[in-house]
PDB file of N, H, CA, C and O in Angstrom:
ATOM      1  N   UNK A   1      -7.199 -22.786 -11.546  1.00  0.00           N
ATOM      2  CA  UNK A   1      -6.869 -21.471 -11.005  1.00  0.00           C
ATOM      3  C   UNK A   1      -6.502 -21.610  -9.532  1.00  0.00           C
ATOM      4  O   UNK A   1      -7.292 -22.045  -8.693  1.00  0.00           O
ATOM      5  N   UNK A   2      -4.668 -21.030  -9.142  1.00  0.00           N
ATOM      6  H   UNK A   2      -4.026 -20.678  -9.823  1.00  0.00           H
ATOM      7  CA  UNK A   2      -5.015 -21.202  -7.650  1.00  0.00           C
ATOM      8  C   UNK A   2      -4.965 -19.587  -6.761  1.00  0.00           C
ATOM      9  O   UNK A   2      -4.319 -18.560  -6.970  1.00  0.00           O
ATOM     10  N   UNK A   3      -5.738 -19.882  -5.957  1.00  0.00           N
ATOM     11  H   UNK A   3      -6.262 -20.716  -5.786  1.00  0.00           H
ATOM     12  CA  UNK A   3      -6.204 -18.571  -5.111  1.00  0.00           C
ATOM     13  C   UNK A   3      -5.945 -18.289  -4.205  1.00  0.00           C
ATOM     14  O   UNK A   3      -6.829 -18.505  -3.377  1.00  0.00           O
ATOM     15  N   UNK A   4      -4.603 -17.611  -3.626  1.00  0.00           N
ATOM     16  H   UNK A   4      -3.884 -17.435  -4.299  1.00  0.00           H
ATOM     17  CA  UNK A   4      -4.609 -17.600  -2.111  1.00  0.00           C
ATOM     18  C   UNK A   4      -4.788 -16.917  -1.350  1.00  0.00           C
ATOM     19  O   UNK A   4      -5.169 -15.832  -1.789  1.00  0.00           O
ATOM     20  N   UNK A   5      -4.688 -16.986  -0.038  1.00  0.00           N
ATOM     21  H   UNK A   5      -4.378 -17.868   0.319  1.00  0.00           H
ATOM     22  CA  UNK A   5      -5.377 -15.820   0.995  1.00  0.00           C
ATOM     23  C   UNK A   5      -5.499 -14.617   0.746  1.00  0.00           C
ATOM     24  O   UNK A   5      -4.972 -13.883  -0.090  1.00  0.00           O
ATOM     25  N   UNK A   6      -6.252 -14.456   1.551  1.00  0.00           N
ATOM     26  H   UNK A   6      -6.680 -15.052   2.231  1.00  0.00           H
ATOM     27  CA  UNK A   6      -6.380 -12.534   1.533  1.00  0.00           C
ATOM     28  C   UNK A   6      -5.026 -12.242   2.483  1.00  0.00           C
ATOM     29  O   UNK A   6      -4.834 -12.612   3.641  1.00  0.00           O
ATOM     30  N   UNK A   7      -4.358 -11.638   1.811  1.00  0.00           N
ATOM     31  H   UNK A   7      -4.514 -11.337   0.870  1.00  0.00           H
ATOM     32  CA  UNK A   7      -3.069 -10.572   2.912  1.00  0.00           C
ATOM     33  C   UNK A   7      -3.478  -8.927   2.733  1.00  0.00           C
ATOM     34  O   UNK A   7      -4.041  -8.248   1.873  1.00  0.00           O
ATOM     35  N   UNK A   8      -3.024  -8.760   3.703  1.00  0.00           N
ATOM     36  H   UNK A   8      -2.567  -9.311   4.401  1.00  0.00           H
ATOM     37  CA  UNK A   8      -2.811  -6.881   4.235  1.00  0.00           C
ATOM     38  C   UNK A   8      -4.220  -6.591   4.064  1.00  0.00           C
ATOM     39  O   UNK A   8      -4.714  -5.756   3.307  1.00  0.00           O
ATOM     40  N   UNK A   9      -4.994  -7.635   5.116  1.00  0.00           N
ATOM     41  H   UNK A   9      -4.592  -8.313   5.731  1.00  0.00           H
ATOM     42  CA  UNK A   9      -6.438  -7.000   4.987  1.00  0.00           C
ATOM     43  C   UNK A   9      -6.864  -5.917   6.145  1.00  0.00           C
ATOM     44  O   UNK A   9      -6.865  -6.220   7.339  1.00  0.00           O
ATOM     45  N   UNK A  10      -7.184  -4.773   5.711  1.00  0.00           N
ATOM     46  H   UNK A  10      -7.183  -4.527   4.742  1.00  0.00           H
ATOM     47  CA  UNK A  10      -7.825  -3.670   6.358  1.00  0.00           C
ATOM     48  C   UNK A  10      -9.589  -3.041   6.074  1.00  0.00           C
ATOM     49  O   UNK A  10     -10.156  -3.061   4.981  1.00  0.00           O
ATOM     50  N   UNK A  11     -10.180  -2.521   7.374  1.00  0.00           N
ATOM     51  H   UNK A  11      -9.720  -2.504   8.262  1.00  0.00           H
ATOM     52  CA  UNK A  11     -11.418  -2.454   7.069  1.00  0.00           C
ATOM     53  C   UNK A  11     -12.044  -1.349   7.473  1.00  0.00           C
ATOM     54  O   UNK A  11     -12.024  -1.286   8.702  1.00  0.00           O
ATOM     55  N   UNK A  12     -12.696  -0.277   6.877  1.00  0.00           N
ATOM     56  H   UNK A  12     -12.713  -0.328   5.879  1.00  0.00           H
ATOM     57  CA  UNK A  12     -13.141   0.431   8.339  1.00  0.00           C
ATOM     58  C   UNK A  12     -14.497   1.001   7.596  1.00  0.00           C
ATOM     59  O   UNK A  12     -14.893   0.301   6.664  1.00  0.00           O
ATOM     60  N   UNK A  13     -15.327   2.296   7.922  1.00  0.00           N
ATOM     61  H   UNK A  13     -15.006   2.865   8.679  1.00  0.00           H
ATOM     62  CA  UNK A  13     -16.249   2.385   7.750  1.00  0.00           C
ATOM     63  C   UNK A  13     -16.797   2.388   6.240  1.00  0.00           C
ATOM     64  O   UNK A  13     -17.856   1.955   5.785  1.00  0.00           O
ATOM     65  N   UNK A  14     -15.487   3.156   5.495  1.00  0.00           N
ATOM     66  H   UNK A  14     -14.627   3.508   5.865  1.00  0.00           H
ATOM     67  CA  UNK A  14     -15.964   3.469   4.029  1.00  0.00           C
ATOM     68  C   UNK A  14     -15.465   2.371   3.231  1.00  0.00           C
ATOM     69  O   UNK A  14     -16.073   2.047   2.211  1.00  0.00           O
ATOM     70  N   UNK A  15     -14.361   1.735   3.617  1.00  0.00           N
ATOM     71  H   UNK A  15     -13.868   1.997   4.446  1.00  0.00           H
ATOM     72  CA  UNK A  15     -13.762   0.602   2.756  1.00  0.00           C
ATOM     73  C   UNK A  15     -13.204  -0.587   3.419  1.00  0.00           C
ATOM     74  O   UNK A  15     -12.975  -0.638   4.627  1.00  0.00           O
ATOM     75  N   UNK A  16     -12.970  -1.653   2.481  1.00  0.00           N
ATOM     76  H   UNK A  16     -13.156  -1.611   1.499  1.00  0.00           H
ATOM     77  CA  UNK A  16     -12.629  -2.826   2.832  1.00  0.00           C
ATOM     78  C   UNK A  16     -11.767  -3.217   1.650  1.00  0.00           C
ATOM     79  O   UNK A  16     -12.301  -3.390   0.555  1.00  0.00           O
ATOM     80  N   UNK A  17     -10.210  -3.394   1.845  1.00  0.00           N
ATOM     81  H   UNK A  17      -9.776  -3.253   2.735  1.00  0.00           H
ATOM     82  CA  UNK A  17      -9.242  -3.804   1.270  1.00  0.00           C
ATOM     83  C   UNK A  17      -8.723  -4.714   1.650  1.00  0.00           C
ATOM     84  O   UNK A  17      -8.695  -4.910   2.865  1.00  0.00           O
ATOM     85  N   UNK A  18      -8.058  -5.697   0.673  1.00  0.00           N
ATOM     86  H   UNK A  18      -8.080  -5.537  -0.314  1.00  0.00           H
ATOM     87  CA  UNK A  18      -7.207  -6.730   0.678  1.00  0.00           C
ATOM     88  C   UNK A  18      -6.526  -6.837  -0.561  1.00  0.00           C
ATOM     89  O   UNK A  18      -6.853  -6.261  -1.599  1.00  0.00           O
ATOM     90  N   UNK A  19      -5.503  -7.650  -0.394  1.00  0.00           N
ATOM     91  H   UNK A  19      -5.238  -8.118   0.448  1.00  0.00           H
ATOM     92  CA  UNK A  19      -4.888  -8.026  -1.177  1.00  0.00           C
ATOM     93  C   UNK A  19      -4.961  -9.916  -1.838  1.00  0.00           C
ATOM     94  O   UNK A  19      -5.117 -10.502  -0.767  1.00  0.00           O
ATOM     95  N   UNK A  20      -4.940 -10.685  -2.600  1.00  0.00           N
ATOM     96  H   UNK A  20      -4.813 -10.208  -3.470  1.00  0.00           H
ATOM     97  CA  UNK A  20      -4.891 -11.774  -3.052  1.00  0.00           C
ATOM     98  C   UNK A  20      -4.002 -12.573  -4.069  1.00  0.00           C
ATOM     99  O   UNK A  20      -4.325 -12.080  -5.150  1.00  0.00           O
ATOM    100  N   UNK A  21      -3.155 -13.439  -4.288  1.00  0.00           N
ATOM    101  H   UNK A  21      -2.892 -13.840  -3.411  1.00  0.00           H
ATOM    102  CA  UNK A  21      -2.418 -13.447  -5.184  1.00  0.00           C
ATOM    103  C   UNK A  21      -3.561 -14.697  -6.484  1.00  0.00           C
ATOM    104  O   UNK A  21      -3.790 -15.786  -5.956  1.00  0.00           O
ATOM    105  N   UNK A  22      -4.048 -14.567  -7.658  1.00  0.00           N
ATOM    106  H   UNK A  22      -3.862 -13.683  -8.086  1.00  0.00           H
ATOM    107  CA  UNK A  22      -4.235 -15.253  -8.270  1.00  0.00           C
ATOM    108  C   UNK A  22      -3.848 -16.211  -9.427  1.00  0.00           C
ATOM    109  O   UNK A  22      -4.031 -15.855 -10.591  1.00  0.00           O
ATOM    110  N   UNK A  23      -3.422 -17.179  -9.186  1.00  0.00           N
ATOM    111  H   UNK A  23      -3.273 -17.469  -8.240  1.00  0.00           H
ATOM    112  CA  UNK A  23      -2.093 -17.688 -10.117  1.00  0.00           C
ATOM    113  C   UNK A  23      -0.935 -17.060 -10.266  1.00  0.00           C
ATOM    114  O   UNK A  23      -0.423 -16.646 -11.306  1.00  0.00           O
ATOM    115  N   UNK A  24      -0.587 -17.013  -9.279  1.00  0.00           N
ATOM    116  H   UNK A  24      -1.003 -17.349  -8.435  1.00  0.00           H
ATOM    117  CA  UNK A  24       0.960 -16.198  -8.600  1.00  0.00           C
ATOM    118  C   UNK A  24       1.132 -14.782  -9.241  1.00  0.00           C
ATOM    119  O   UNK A  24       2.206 -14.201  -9.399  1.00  0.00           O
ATOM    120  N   UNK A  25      -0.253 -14.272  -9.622  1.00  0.00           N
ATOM    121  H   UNK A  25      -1.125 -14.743  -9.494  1.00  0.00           H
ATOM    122  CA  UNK A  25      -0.046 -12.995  -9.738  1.00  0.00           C
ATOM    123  C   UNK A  25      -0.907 -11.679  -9.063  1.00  0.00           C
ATOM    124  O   UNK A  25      -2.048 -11.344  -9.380  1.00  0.00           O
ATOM    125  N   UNK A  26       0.012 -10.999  -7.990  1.00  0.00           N
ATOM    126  H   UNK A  26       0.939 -11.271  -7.732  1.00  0.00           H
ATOM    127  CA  UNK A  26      -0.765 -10.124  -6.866  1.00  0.00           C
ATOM    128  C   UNK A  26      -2.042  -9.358  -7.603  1.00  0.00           C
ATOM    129  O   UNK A  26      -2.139  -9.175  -8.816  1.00  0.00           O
ATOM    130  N   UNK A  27      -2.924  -8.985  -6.667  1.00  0.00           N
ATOM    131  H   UNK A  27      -2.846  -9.134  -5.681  1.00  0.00           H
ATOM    132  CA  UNK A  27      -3.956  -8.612  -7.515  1.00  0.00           C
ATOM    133  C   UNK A  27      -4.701  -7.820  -5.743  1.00  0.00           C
ATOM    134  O   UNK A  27      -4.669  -8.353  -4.634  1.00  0.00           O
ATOM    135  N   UNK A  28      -5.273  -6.480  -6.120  1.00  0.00           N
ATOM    136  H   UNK A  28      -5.299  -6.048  -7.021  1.00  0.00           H
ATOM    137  CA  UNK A  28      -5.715  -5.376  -4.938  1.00  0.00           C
ATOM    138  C   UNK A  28      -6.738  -5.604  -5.009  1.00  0.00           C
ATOM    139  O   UNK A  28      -7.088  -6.042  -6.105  1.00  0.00           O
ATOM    140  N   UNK A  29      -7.953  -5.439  -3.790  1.00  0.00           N
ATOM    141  H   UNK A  29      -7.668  -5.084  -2.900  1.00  0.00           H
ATOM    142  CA  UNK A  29      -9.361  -6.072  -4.216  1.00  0.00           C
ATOM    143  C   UNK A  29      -9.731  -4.627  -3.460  1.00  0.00           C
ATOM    144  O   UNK A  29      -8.848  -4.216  -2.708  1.00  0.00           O
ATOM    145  N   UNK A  30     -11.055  -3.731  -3.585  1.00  0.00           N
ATOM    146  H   UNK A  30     -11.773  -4.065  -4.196  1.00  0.00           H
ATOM    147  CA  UNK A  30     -11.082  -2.713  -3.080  1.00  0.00           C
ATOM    148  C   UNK A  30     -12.793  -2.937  -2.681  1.00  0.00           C
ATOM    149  O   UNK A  30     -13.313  -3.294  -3.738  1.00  0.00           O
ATOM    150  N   UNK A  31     -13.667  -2.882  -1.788  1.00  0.00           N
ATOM    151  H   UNK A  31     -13.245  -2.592  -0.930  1.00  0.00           H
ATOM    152  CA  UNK A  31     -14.617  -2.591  -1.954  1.00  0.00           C
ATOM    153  C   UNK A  31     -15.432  -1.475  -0.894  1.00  0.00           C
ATOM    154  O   UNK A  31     -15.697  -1.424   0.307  1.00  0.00           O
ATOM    155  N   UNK A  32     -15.610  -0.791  -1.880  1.00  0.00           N
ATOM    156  H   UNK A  32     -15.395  -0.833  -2.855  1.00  0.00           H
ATOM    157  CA  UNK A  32     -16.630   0.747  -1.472  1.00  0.00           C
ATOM    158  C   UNK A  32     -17.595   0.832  -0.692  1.00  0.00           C
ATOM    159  O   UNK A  32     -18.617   0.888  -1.377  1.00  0.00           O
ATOM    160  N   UNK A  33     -17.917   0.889   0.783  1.00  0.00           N
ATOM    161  H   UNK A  33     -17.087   0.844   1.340  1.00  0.00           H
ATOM    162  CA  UNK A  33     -19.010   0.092   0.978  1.00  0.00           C
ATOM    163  C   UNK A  33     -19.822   1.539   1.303  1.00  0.00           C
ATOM    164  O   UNK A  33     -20.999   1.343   1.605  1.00  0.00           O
ATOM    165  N   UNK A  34     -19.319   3.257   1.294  1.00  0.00           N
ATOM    166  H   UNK A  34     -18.362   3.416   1.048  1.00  0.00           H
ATOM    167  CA  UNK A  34     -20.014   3.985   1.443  1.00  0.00           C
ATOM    168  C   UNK A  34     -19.125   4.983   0.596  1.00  0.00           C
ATOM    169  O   UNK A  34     -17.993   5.394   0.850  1.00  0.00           O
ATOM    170  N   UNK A  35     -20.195   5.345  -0.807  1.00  0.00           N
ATOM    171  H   UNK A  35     -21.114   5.011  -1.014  1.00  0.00           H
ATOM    172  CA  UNK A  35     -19.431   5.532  -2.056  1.00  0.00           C
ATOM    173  C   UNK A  35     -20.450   6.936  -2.403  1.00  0.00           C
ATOM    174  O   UNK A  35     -21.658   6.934  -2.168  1.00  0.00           O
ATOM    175  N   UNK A  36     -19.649   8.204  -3.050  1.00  0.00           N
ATOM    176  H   UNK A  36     -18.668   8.206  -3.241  1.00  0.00           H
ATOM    177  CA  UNK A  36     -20.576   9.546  -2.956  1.00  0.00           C
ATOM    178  C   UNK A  36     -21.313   9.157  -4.368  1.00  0.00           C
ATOM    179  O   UNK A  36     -21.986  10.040  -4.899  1.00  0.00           O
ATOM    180  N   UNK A  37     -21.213   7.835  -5.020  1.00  0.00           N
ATOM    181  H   UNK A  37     -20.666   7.117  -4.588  1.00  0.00           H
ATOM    182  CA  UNK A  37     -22.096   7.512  -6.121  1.00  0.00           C
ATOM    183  C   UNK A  37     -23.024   7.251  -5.631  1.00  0.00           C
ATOM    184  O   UNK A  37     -23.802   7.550  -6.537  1.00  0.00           O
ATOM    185  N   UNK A  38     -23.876   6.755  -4.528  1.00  0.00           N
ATOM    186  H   UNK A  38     -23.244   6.512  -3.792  1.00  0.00           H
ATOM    187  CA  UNK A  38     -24.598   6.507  -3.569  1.00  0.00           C
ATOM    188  C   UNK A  38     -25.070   5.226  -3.348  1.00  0.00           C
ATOM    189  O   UNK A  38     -26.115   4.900  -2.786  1.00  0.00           O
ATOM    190  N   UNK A  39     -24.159   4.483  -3.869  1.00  0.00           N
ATOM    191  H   UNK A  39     -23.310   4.748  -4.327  1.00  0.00           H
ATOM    192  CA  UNK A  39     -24.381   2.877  -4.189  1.00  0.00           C
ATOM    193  C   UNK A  39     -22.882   2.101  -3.639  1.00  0.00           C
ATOM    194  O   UNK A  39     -21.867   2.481  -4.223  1.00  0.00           O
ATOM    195  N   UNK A  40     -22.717   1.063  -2.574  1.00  0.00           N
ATOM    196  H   UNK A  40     -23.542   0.754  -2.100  1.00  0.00           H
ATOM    197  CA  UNK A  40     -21.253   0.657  -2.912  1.00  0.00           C
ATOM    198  C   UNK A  40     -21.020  -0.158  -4.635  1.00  0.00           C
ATOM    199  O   UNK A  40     -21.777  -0.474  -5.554  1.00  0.00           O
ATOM    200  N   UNK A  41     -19.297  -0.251  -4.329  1.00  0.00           N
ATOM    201  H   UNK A  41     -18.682   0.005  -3.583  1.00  0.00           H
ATOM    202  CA  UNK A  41     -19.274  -1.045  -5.782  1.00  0.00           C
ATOM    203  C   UNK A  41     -17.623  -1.533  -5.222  1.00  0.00           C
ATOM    204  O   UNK A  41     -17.076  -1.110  -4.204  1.00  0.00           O
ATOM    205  N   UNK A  42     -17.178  -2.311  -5.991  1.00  0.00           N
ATOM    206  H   UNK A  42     -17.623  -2.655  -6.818  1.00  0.00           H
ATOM    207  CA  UNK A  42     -15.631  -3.270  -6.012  1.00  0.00           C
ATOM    208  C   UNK A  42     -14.974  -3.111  -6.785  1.00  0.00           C
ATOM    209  O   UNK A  42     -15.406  -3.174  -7.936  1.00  0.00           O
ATOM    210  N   UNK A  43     -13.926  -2.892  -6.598  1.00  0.00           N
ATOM    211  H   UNK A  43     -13.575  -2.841  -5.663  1.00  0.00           H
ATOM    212  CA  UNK A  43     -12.638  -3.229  -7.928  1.00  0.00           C
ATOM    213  C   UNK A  43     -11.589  -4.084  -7.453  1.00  0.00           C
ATOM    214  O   UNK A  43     -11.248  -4.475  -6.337  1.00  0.00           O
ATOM    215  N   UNK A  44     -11.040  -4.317  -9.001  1.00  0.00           N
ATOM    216  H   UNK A  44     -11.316  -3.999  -9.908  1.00  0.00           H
ATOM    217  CA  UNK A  44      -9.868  -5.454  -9.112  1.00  0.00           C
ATOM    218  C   UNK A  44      -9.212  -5.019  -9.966  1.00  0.00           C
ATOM    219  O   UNK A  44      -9.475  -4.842 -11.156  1.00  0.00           O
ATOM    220  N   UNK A  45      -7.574  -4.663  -8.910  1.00  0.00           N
ATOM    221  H   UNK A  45      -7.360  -4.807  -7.943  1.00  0.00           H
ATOM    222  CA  UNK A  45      -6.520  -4.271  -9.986  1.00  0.00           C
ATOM    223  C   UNK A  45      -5.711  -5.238  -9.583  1.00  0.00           C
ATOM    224  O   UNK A  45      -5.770  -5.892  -8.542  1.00  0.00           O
ATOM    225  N   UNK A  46      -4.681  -5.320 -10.767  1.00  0.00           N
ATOM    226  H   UNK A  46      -4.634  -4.789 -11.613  1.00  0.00           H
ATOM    227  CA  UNK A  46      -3.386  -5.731 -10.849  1.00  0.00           C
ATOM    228  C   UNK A  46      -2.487  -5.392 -10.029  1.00  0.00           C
ATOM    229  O   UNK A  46      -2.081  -4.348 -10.541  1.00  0.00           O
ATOM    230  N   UNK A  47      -1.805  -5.574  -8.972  1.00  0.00           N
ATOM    231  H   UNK A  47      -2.134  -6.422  -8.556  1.00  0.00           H
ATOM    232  CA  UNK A  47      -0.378  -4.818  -8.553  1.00  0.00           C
ATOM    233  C   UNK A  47       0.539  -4.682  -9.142  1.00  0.00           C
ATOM    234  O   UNK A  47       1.116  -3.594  -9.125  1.00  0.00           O
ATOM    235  N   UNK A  48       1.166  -6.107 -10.132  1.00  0.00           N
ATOM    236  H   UNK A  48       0.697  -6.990 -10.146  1.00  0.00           H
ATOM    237  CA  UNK A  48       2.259  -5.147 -10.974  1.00  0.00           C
ATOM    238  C   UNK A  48       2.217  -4.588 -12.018  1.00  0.00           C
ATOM    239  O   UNK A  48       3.347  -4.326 -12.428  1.00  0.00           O
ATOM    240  N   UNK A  49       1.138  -4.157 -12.895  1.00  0.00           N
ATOM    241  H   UNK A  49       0.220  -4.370 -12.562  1.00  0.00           H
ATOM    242  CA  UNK A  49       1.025  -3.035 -13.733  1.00  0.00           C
ATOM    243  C   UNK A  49      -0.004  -1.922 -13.220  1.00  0.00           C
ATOM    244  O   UNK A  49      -0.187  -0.855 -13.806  1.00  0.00           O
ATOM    245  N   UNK A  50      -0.786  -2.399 -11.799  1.00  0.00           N
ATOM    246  H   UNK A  50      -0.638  -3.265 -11.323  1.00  0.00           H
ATOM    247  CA  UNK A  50      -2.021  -1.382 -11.811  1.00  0.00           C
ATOM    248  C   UNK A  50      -2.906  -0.923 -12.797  1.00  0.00           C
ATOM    249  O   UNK A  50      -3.358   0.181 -13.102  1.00  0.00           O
ATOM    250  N   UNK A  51      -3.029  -2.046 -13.203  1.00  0.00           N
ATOM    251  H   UNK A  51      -2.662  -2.943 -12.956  1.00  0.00           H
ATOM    252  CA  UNK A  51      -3.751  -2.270 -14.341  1.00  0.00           C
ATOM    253  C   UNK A  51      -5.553  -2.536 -13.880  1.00  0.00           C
ATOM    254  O   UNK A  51      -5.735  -3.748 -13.759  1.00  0.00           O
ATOM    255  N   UNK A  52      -6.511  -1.941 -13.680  1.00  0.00           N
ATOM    256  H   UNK A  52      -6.363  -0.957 -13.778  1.00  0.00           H
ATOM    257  CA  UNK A  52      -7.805  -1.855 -13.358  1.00  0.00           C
ATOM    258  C   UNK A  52      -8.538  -3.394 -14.150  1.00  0.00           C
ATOM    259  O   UNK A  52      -8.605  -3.432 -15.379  1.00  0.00           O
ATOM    260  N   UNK A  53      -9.087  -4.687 -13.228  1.00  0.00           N
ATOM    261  H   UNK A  53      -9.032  -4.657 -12.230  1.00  0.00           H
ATOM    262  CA  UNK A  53      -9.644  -5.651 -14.705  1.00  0.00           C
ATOM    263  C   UNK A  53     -11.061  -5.812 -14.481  1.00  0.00           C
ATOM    264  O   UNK A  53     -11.875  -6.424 -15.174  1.00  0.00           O
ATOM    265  N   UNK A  54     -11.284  -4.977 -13.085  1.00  0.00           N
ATOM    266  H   UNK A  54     -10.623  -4.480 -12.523  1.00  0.00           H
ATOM    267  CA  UNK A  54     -12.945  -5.369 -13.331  1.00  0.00           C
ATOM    268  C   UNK A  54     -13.685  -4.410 -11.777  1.00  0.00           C
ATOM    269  O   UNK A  54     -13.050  -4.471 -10.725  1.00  0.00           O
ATOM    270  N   UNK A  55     -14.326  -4.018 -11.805  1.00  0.00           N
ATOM    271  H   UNK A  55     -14.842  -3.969 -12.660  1.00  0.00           H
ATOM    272  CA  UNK A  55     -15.058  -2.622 -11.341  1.00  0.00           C
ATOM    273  C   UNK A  55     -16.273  -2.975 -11.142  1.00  0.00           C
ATOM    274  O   UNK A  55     -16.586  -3.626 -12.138  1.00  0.00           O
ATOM    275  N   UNK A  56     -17.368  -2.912 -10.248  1.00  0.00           N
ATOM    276  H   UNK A  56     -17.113  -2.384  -9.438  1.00  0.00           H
ATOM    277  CA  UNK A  56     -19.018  -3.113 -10.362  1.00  0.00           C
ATOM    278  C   UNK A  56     -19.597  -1.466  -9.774  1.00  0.00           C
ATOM    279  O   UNK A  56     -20.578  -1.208  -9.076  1.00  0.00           O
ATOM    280  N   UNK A  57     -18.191  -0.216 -10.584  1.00  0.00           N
ATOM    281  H   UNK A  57     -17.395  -0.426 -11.151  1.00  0.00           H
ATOM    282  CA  UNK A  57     -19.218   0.972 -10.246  1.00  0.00           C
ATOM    283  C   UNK A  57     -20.517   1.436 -11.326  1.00  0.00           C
ATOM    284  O   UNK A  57     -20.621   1.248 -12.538  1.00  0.00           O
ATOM    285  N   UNK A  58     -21.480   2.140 -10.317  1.00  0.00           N
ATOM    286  H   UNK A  58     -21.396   2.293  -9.332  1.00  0.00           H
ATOM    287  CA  UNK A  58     -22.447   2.271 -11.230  1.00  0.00           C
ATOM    288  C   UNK A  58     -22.710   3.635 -11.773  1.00  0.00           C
ATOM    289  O   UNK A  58     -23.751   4.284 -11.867  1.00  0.00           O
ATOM    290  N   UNK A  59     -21.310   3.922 -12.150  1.00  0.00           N
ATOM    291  H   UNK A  59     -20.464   3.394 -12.074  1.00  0.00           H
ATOM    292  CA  UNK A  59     -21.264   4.946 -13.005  1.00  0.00           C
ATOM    293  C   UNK A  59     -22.211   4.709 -14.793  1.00  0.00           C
ATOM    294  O   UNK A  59     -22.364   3.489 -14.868  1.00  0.00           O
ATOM    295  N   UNK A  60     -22.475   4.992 -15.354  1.00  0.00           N
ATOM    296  H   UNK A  60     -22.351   5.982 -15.293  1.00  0.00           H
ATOM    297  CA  UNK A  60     -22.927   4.699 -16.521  1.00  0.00           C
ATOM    298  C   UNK A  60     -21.547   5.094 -17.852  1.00  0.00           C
ATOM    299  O   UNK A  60     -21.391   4.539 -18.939  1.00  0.00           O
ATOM    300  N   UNK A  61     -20.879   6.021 -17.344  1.00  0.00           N
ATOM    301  H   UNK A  61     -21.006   6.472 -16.461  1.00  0.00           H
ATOM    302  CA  UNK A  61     -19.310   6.217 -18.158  1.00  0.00           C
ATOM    303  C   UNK A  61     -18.288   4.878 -17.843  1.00  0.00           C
ATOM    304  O   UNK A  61     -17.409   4.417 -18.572  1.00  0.00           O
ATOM    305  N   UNK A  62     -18.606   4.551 -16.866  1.00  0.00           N
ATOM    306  H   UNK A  62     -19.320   4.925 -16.274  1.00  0.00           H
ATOM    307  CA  UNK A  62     -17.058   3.030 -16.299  1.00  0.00           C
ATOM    308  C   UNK A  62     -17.196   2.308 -17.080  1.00  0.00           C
ATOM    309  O   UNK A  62     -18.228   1.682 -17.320  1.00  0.00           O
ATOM    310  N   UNK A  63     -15.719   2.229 -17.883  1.00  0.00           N
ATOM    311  H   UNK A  63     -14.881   2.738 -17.689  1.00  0.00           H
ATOM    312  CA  UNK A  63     -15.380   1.203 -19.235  1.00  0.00           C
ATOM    313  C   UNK A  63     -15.468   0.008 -18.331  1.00  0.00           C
ATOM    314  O   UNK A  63     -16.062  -0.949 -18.827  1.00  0.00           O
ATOM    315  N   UNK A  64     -14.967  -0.158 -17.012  1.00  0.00           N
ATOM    316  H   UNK A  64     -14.485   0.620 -16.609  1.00  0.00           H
ATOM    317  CA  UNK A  64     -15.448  -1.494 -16.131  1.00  0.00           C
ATOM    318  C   UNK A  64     -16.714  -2.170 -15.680  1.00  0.00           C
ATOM    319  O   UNK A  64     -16.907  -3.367 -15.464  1.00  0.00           O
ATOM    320  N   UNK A  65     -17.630  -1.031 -15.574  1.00  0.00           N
ATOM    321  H   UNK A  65     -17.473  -0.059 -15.749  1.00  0.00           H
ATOM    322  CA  UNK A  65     -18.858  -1.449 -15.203  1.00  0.00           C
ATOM    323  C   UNK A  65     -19.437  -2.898 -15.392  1.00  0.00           C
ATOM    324  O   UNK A  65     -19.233  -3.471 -16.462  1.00  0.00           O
ATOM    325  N   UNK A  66     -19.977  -3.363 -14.634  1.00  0.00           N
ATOM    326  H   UNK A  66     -20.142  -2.897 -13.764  1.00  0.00           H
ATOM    327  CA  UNK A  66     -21.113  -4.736 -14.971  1.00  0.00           C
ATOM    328  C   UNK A  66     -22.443  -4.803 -15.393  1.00  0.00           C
ATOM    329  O   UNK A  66     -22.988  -5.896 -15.547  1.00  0.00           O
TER     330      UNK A  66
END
């Protein structure tokens, strides 16, 4: 698997975004760090379908959940 940098990384109180390409395919990394679920949590989408592949919210409904 190759992994490369984080690009278009931004940060501020409620979130922390970047971007990563994983095996040459872009991929959005999001993490929540002050979330009205009252817990942070992360996601990982796809950029070219925006396709959602993995989530650690602690919703008890999130088909992503961990």
């Amino acid at each position: 698997m190759k992994i490369g940098p984080r690009i278009r990384e931004m940060e501020n109180h409620v979130q922390h975004f970047w971007t990563r390409e994983i095996n040459g395919v872009p991929f959005h990394f999001v993490h929540v760090k002050v979330s009205r679920l009252g817990q942070p949590y992360m996601s990982v989408s796809r950029m070219d379908t925006n396709e959602l592949v993995r989530c650690s919210c602690p919703r008890a409904d999130c088909p992503f959940a961990t």
